[in-house]
Short mmCIF file of C-alpha atoms and ligand atoms in Angstrom, two decimals:
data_model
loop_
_atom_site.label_atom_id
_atom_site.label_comp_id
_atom_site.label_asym_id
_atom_site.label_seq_id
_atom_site.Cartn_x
_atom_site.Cartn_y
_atom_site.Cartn_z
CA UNK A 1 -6.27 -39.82 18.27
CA UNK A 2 -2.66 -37.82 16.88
CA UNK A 3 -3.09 -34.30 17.28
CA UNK A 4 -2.72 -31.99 14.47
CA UNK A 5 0.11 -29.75 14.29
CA UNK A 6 -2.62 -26.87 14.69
CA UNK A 7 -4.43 -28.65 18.11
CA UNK A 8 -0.87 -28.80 19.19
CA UNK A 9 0.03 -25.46 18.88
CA UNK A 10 -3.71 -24.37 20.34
CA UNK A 11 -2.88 -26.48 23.31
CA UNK A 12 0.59 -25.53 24.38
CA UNK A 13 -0.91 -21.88 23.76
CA UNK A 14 -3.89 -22.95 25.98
CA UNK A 15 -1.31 -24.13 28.73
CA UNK A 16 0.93 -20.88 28.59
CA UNK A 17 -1.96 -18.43 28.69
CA UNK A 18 -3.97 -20.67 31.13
CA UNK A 19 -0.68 -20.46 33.61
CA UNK A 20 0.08 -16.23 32.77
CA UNK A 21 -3.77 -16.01 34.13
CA UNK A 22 -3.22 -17.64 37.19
CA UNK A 23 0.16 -16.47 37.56
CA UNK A 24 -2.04 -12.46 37.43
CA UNK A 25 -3.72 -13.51 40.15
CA UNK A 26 -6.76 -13.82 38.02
CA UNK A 27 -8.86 -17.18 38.12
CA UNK A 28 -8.63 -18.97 34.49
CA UNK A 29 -11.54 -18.48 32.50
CA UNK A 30 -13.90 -22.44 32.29
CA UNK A 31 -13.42 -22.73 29.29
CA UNK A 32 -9.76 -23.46 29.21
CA UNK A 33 -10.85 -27.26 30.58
CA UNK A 34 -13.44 -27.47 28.07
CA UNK A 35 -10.69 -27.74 24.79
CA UNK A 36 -9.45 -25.43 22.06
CA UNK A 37 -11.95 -26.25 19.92
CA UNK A 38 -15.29 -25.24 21.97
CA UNK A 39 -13.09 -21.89 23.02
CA UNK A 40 -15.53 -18.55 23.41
CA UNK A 41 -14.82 -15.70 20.86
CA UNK A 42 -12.75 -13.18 23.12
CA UNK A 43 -16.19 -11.09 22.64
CA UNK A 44 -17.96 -13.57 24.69
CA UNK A 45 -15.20 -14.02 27.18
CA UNK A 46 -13.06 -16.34 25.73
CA UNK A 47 -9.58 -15.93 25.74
CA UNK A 48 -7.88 -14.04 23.06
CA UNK A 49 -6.63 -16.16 19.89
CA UNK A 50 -3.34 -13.72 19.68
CA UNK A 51 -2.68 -12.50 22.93
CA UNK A 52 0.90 -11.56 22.56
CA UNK A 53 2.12 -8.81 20.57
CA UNK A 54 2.72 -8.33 16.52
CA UNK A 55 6.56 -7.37 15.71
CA UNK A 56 6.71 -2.99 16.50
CA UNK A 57 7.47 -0.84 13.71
CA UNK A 58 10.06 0.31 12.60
CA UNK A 59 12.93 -2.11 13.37
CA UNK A 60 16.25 -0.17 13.83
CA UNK A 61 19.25 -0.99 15.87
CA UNK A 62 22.65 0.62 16.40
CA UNK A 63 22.76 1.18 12.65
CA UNK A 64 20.89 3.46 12.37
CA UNK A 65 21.80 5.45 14.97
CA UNK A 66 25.41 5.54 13.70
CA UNK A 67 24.03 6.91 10.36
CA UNK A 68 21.96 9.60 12.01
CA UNK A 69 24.85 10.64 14.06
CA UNK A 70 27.68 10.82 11.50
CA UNK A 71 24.94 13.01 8.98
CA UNK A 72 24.97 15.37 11.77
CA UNK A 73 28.30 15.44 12.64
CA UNK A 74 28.85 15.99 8.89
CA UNK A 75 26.93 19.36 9.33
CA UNK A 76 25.67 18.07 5.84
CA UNK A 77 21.87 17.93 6.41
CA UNK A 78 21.11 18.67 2.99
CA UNK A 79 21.45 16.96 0.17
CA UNK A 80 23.50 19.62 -1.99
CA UNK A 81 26.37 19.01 -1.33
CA UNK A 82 29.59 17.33 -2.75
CA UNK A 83 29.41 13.71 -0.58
CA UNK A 84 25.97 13.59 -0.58
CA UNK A 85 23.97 10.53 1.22
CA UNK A 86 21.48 10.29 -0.74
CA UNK A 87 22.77 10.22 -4.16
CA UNK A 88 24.55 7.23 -2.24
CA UNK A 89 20.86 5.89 -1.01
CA UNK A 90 19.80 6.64 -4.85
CA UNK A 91 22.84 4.67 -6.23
CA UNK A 92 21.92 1.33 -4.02
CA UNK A 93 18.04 2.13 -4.76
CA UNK A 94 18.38 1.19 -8.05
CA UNK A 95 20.78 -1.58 -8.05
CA UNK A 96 17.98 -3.31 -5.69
CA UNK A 97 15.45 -2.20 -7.73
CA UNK A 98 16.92 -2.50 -11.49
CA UNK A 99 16.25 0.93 -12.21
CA UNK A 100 18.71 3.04 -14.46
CA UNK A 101 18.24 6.02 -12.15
CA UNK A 102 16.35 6.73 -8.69
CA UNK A 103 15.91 10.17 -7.37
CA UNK A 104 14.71 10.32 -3.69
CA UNK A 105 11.86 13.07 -3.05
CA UNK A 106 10.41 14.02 -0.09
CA UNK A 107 7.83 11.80 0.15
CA UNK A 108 5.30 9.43 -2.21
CA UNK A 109 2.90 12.07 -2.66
CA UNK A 110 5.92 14.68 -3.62
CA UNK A 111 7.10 11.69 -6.15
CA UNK A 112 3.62 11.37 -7.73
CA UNK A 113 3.48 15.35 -8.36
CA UNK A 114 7.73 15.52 -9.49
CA UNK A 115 6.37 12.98 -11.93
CA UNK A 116 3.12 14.89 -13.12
CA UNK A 117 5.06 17.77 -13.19
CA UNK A 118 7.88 16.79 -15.47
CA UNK A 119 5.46 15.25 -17.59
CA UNK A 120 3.63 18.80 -18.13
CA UNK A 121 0.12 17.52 -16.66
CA UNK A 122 -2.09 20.38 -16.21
CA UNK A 123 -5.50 22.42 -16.77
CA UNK A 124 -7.62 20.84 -19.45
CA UNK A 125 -5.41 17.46 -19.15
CA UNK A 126 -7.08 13.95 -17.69
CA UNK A 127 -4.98 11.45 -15.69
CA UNK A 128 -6.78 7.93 -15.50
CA UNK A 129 -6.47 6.58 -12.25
CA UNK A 130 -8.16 3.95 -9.64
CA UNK A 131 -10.84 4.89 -7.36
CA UNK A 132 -9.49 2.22 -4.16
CA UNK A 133 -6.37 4.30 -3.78
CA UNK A 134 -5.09 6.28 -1.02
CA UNK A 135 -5.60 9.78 -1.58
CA UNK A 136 -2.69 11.29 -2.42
CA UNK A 137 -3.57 9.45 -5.66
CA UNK A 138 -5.87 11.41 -6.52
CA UNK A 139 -4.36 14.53 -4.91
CA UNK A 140 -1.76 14.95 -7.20
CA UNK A 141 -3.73 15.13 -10.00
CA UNK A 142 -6.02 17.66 -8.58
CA UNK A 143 -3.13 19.34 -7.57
CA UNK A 144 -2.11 20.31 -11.11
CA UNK A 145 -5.72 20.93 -12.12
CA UNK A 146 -5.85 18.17 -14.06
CA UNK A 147 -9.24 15.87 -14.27
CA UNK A 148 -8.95 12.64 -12.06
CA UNK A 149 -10.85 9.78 -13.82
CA UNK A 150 -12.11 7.09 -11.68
CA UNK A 151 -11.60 3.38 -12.68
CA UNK A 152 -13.74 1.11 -10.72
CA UNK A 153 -12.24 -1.84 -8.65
CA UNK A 154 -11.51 -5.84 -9.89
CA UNK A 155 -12.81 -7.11 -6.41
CA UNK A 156 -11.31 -10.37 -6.53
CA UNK A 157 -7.61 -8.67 -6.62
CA UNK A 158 -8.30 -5.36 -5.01
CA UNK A 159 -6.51 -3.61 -8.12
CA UNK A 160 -7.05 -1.38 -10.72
CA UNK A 161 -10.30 -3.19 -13.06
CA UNK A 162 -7.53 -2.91 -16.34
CA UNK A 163 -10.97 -4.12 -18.52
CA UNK A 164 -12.49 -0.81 -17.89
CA UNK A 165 -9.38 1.32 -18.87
CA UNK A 166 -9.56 1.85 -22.37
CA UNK A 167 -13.25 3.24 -21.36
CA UNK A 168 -12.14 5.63 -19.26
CA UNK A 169 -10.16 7.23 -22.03
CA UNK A 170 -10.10 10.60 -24.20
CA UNK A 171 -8.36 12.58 -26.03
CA UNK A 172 -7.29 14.18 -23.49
CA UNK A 173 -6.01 11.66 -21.51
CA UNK A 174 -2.45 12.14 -20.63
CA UNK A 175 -1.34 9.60 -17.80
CA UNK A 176 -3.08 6.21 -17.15
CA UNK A 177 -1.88 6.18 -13.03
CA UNK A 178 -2.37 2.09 -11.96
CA UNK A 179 -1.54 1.77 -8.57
CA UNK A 180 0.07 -1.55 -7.04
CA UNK A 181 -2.40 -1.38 -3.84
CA UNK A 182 -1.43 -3.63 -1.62
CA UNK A 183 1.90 -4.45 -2.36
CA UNK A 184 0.76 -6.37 -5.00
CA UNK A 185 1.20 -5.23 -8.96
CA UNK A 186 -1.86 -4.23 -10.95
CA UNK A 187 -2.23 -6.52 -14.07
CA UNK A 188 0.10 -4.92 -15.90
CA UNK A 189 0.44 -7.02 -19.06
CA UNK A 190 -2.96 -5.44 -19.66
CA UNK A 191 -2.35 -1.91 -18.42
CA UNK A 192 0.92 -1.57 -20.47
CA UNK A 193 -0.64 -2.14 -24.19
CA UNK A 194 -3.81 0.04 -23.09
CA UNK A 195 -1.05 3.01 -22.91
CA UNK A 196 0.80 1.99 -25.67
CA UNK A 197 -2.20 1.64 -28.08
CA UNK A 198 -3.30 5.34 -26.95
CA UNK A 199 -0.07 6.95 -27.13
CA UNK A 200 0.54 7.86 -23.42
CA UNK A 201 2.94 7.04 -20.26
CA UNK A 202 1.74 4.43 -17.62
CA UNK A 203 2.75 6.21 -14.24
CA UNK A 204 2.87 3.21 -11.86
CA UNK A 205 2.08 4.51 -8.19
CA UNK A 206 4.28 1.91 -6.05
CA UNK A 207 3.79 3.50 -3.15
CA UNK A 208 2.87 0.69 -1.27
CA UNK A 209 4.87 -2.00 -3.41
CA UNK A 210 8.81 -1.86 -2.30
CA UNK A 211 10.21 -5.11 -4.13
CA UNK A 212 7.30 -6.63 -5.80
CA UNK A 213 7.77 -7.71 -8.66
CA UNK A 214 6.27 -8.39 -12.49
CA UNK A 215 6.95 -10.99 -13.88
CA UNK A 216 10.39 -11.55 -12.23
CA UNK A 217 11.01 -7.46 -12.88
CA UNK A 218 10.48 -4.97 -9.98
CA UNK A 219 7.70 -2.67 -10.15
CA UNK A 220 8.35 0.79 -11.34
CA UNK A 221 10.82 0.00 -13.46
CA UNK A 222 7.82 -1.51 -15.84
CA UNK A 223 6.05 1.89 -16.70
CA UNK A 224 7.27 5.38 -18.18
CA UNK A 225 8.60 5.49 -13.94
CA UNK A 226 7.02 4.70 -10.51
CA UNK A 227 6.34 6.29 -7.32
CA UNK A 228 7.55 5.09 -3.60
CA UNK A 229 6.62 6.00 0.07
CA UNK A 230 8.71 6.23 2.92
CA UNK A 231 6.25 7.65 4.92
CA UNK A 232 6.51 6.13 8.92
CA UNK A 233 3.86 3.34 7.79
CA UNK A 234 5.56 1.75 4.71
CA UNK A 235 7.67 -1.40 4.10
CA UNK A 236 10.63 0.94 3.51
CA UNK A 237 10.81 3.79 6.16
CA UNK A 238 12.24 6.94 7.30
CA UNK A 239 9.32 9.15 8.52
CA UNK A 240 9.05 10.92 5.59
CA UNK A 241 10.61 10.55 2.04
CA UNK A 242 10.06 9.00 -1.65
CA UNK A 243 11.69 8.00 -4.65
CA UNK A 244 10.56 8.10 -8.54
CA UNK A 245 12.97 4.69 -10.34
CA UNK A 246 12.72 5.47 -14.16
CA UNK A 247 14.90 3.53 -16.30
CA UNK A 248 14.36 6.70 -19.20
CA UNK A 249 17.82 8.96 -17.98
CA UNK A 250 16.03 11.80 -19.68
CA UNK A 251 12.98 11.80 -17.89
CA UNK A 252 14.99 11.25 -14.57
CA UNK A 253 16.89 14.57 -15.38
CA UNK A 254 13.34 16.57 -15.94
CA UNK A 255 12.58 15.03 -12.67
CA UNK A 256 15.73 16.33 -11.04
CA UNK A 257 14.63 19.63 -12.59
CA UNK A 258 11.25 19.81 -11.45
CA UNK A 259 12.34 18.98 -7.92
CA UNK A 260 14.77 21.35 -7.49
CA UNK A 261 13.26 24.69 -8.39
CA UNK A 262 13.75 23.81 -12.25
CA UNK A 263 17.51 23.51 -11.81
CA UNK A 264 19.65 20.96 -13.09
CA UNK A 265 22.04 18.82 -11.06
CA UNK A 266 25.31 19.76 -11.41
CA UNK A 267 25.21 23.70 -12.01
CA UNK A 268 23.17 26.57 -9.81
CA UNK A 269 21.74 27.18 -13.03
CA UNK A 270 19.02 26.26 -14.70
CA UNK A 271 20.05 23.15 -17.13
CA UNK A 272 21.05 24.06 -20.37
CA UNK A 273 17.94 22.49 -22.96
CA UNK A 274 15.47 21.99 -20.07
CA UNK A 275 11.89 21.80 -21.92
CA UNK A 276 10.82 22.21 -18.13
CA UNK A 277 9.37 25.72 -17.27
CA UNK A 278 7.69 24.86 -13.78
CA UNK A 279 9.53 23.96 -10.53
CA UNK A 280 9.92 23.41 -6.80
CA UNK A 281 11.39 22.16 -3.67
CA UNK A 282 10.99 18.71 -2.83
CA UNK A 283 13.86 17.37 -2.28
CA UNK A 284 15.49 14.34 0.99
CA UNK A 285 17.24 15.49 3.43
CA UNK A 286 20.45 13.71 4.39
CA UNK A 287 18.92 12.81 7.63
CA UNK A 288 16.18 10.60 5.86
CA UNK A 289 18.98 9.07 2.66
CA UNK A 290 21.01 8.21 6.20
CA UNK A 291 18.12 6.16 7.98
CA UNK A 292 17.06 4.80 4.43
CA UNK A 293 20.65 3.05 3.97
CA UNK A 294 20.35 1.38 6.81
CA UNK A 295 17.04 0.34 6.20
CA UNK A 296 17.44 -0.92 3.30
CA UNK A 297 19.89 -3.64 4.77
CA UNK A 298 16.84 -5.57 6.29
CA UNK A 299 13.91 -5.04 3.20
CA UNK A 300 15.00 -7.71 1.40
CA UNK A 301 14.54 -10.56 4.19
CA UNK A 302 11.72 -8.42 5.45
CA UNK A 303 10.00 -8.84 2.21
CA UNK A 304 10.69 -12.32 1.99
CA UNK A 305 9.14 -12.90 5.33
CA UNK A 306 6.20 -10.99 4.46
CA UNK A 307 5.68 -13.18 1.91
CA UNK A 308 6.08 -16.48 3.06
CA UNK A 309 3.80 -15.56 5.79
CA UNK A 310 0.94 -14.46 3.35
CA UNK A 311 1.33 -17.66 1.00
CA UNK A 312 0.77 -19.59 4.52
CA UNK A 313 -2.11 -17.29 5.46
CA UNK A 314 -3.53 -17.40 1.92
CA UNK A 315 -3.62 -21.38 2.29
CA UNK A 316 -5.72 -21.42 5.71
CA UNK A 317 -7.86 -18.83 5.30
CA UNK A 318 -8.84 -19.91 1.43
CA UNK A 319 -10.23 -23.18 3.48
CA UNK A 320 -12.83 -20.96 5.62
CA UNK A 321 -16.00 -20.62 3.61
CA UNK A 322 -16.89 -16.97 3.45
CA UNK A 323 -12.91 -15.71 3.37
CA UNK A 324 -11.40 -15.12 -0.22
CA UNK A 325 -7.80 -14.52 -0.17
CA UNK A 326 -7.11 -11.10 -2.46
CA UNK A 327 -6.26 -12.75 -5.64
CA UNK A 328 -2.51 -11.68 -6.88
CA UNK A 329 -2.89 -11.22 -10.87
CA UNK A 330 -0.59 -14.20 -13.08
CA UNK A 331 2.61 -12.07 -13.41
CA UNK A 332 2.80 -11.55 -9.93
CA UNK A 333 6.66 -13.27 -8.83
CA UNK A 334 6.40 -11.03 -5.19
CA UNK A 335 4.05 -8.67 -3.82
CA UNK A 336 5.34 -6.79 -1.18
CA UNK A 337 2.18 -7.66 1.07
CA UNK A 338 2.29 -3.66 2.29
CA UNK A 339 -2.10 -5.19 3.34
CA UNK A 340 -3.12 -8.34 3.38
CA UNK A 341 -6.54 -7.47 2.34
CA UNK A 342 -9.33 -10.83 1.94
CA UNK A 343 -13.43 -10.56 1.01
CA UNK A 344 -15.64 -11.08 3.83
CA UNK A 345 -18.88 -12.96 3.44
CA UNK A 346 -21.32 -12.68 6.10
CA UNK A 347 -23.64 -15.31 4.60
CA UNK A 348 -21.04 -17.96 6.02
CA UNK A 349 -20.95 -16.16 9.21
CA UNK A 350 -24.60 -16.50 9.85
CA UNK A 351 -25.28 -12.81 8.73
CA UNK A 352 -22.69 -11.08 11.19
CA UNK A 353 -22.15 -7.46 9.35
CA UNK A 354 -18.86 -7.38 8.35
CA UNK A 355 -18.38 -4.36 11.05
CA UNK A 356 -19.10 -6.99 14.06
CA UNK A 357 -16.56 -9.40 12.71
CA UNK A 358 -14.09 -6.62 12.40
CA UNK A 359 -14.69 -5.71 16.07
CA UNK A 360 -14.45 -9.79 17.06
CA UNK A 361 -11.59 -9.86 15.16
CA UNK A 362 -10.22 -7.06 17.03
CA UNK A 363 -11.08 -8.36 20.69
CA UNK A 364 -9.10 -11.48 19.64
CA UNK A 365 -6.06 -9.37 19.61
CA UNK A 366 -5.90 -9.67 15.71
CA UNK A 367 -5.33 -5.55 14.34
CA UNK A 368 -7.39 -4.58 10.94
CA UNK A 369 -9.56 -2.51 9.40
CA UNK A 370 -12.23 -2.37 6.39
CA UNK A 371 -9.67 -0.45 4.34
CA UNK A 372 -10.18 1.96 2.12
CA UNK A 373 -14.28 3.52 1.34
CA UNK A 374 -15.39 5.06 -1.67
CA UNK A 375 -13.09 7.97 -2.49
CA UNK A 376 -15.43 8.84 -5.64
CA UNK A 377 -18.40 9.64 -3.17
CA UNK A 378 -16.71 11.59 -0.44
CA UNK A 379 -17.52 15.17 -0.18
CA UNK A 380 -13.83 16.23 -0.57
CA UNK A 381 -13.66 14.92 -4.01
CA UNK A 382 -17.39 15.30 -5.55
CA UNK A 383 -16.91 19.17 -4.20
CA UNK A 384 -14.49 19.12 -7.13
CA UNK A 385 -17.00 19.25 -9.67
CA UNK A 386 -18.14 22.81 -8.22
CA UNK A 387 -14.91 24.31 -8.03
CA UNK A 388 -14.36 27.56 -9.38
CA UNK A 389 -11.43 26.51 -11.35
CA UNK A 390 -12.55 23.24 -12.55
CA UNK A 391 -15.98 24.81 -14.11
CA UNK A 392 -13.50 27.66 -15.92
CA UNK A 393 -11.58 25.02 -17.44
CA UNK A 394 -13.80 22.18 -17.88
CA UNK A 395 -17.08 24.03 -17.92
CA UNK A 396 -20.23 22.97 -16.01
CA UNK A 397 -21.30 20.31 -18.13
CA UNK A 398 -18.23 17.95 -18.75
CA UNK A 399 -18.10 18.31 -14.54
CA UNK A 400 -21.61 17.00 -14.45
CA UNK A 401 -20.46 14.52 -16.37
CA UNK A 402 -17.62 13.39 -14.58
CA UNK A 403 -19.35 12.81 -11.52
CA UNK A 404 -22.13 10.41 -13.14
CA UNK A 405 -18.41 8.75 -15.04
CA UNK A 406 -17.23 8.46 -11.31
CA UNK A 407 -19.53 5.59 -10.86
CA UNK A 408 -17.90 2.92 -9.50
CA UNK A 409 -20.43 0.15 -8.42
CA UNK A 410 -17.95 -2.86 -7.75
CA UNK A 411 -16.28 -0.39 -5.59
CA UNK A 412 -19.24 0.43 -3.99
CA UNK A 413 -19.80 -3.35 -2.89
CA UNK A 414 -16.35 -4.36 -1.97
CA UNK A 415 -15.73 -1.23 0.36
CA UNK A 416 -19.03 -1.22 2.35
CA UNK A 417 -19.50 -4.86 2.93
CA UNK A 418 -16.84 -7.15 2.24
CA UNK A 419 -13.43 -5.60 1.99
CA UNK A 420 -10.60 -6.61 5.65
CA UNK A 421 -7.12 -5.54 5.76
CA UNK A 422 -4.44 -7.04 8.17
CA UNK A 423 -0.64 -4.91 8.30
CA UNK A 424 2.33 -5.21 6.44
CA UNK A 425 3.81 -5.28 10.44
CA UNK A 426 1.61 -8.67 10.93
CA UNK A 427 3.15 -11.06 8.39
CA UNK A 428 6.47 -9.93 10.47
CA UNK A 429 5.41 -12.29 13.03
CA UNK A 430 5.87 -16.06 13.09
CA UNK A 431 4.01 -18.78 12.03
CA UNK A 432 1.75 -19.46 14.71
CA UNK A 433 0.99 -15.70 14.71
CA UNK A 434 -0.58 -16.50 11.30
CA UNK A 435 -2.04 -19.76 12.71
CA UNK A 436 -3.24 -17.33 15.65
CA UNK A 437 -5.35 -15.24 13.21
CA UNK A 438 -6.92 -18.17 11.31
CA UNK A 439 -7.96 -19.50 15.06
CA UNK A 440 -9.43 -16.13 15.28
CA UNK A 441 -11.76 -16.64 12.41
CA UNK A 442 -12.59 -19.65 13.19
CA UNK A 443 -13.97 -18.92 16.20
CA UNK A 444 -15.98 -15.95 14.87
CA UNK A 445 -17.14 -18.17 12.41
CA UNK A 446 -18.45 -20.86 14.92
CA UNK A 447 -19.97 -18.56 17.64
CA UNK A 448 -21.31 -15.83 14.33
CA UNK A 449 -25.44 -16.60 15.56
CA UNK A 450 -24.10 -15.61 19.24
CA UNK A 451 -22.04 -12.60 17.92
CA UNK A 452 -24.52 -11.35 15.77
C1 PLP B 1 1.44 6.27 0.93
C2 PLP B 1 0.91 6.41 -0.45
C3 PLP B 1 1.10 7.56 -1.21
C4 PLP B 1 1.72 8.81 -0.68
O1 PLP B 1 2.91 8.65 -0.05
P1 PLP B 1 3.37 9.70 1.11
O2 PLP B 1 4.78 9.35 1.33
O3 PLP B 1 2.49 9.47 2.28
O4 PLP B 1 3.20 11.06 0.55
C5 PLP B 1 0.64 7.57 -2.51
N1 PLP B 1 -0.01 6.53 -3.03
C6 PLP B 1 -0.25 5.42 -2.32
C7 PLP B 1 -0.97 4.27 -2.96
C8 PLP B 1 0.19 5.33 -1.00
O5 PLP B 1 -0.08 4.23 -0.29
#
């Protein structure tokens, strides 16, 4: 009988791993002679499916140190100043992106609030936003005293549920907040008209979405603006640091102005017909435009890689009953893949919770996690409704309210039993990596009555 590509990879891995044992000293585990196929779960002493080691994060080579070292020889470290970096970074930011303007922030979470803030939100105002979000999501809002409405999750795509949008409207709804979890874009040919039809902005938190793209356009550039992270974990990195893309030049001044203290760009002054009347200080340093440069020399191939990798994971894992793929809405031409997040169900892995498989998953040298839980039920946020401010503004009974609103039952299900996430830092391996991780699940998924 031929072997498939797949035995054939199993094998020669077989071989390797079956010689590094011996090679340790160590005696090679039986099962070894007994074929790839009839291999233990690493849980119940087989050998690991992935025992080598995903690509480390970040990538940076001489590059980048050359950047870092001429910003400091510059004795420029900040960005006001006459050569600055990153109105450079900002310049090549939006020529990758599309954008008419970028200005770089100090982080996603600082881009979120310049936004809010030169948008006005505050006390009294209601900012529409999904509840499987990180938290600065929802942070921002709270920040500015505004009311954070929850929109429960589509579970098949992970995103924003756009048919319960125009629900979670009223009249004083100023910002509906999608966010492209992920990597991947919300369904935005839905979200878009839902804004339109009420009269506000669509904010689109990218955070997580360098380079995806809409319908051949890059997010953020589809919306009023969007939001990216370059916190240490993103696709696009330099510790700390964030950019708003806006392709309205007016709106990208008020951001300007809101960032820096309410002052405009080119004077010490405050700009001359700035509606703005709030400010701060969030803005890069030249140390972070410097690394982001180079950076930004690999995200394009990086991207592509990601994805390949995902549309060859998405093919073998859509054939394992029980796995579903997170489903990438129709106008999807890239997601950025920042998770690769699939539904777990434990009825085709003879009832192993989905915590076990996470934990055989892990054994098999395969990183994850169950992702985000269920922000609306979390003490941090439902403590909210109690707050001293909140009940002045809002009063006690539209708070009571908002809670019971908070309901997010779809949510509820996908978060405590089903949801798995694999790293953006994964689908930088190679293809047998990704063949490595379907072996994994395999395995579970033949040994589940002996795991569970
Ligand atoms: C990372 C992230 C943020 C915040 O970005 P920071 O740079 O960490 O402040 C906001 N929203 C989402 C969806 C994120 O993933």
């Amino acid at each position: 009988m031929e072997e498939t590509k797949e035995q054939l990879n199993r094998r020669t891995f077989i071989q390797t791993l079956s010689a590094a044992t011996i090679g340790a000293g160590l005696s090679a585990p039986t099962i070894l002679t007994a074929g790839a196929d009839t291999a233990k779960p690493a849980l119940l002493g087989g050998p690991k499916a992935h025992p080598g080691q995903f690509p480390q994060w970040p990538i940076f080579d001489k590059s980048e140190h050359s950047a870092l070292s001429e910003t400091l020889e510059s004795r420029h470290w900040g960005r006001l100043n006459n050569n600055s970096t990153v109105k450079k970074f900002e310049a090549e930011y939006s020529r990758l992106t599309g954008a008419e303007r970028t200005l770089a922030v100090s982080s996603g979470t600082s881009a979120l609030y310049t936004i809010l803030g030169a948008l006005d939100i505050g006390p009294g105002d209601e900012v529409v936003i999904p509840v499987y979000t990180f938290i600065a999501t929802y942070n921002v809002v709270a920040l500015n005293y505004a009311l954070p409405v929850f929109v429960d999750t589509d579970p098949e795509s992970f995103q924003i549920d756009a048919s319960k949008i125009e629900g979670a409207l009223t009249k004083n709804t100023k910002v509906i907040m999608p966010v492209h979890i992920g990597g991947s874009p919300a369904d935005l040919d839905r979200i878009i008209p839902i804004g339109q039809r009420a009269g506000i902005p669509v904010v689109e938190d990218a955070c997580q979405a360098h380079l995806a793209e809409w319908k051949g356009k890059k997010v953020g550039t589809i919306g009023l603006a969007g939001a990216f992270s370059f916190q240490s974990s993103k696709n696009l990195n330099s510790g700390e640091g964030g950019a708003i893309i806006t392709n309205n030049s007016k709106f990208a001044d008020a951001c300007y102005d809101f960032h820096n203290q309410g002052r405009g760009g080119n004077t010490s002054g405050f700009l001359a017909g700035s509606t703005g009347t709030r400010g701060t200080n969030l803005r890069m340093t030249e140390f972070q435009g410097s690394l982001l440069r180079a950076q930004m020399a690999r995200v394009n191939a990086q991207t592509k890689h990601r994805w390949e990798n995902a549309q060859y994971l998405n093919k073998m894992l859509a054939e394992i009953p029980g796995i579903t793929p997170a489903k990438l809405h129709a106008g999807t031409t890239m997601s950025a893949y920042h998770l690769y997040m699939f539904r777990y169900n434990k009825a085709h892995f003879a009832g192993l919770s989905r915590e076990k498989f996470l934990e055989a998953l892990t054994a098999e040298g395969i990183p994850n996690s169950p992702g985000y839980g269920r922000m609306n039920s979390e003490t941090y946020v439902t403590a909210l409704a109690g707050n001293r401010h909140y009940l002045s503004v809002y009063g006690e009974k539209r708070m009571k309210e908002w809670l019971e609103q908070n309901q997010c039952p779809q949510n509820d299900h996908l978060t405590k039993n089903e949801s798995v996430w694999l790293f953006q830092t994964m689908l930088l391996g190679s293809r047998q990596e990704m063949e490595q991780i379907v072996e994994a699940v395999r395995k579970i998924q033949k040994y589940a009555k002996e795991l569970a």
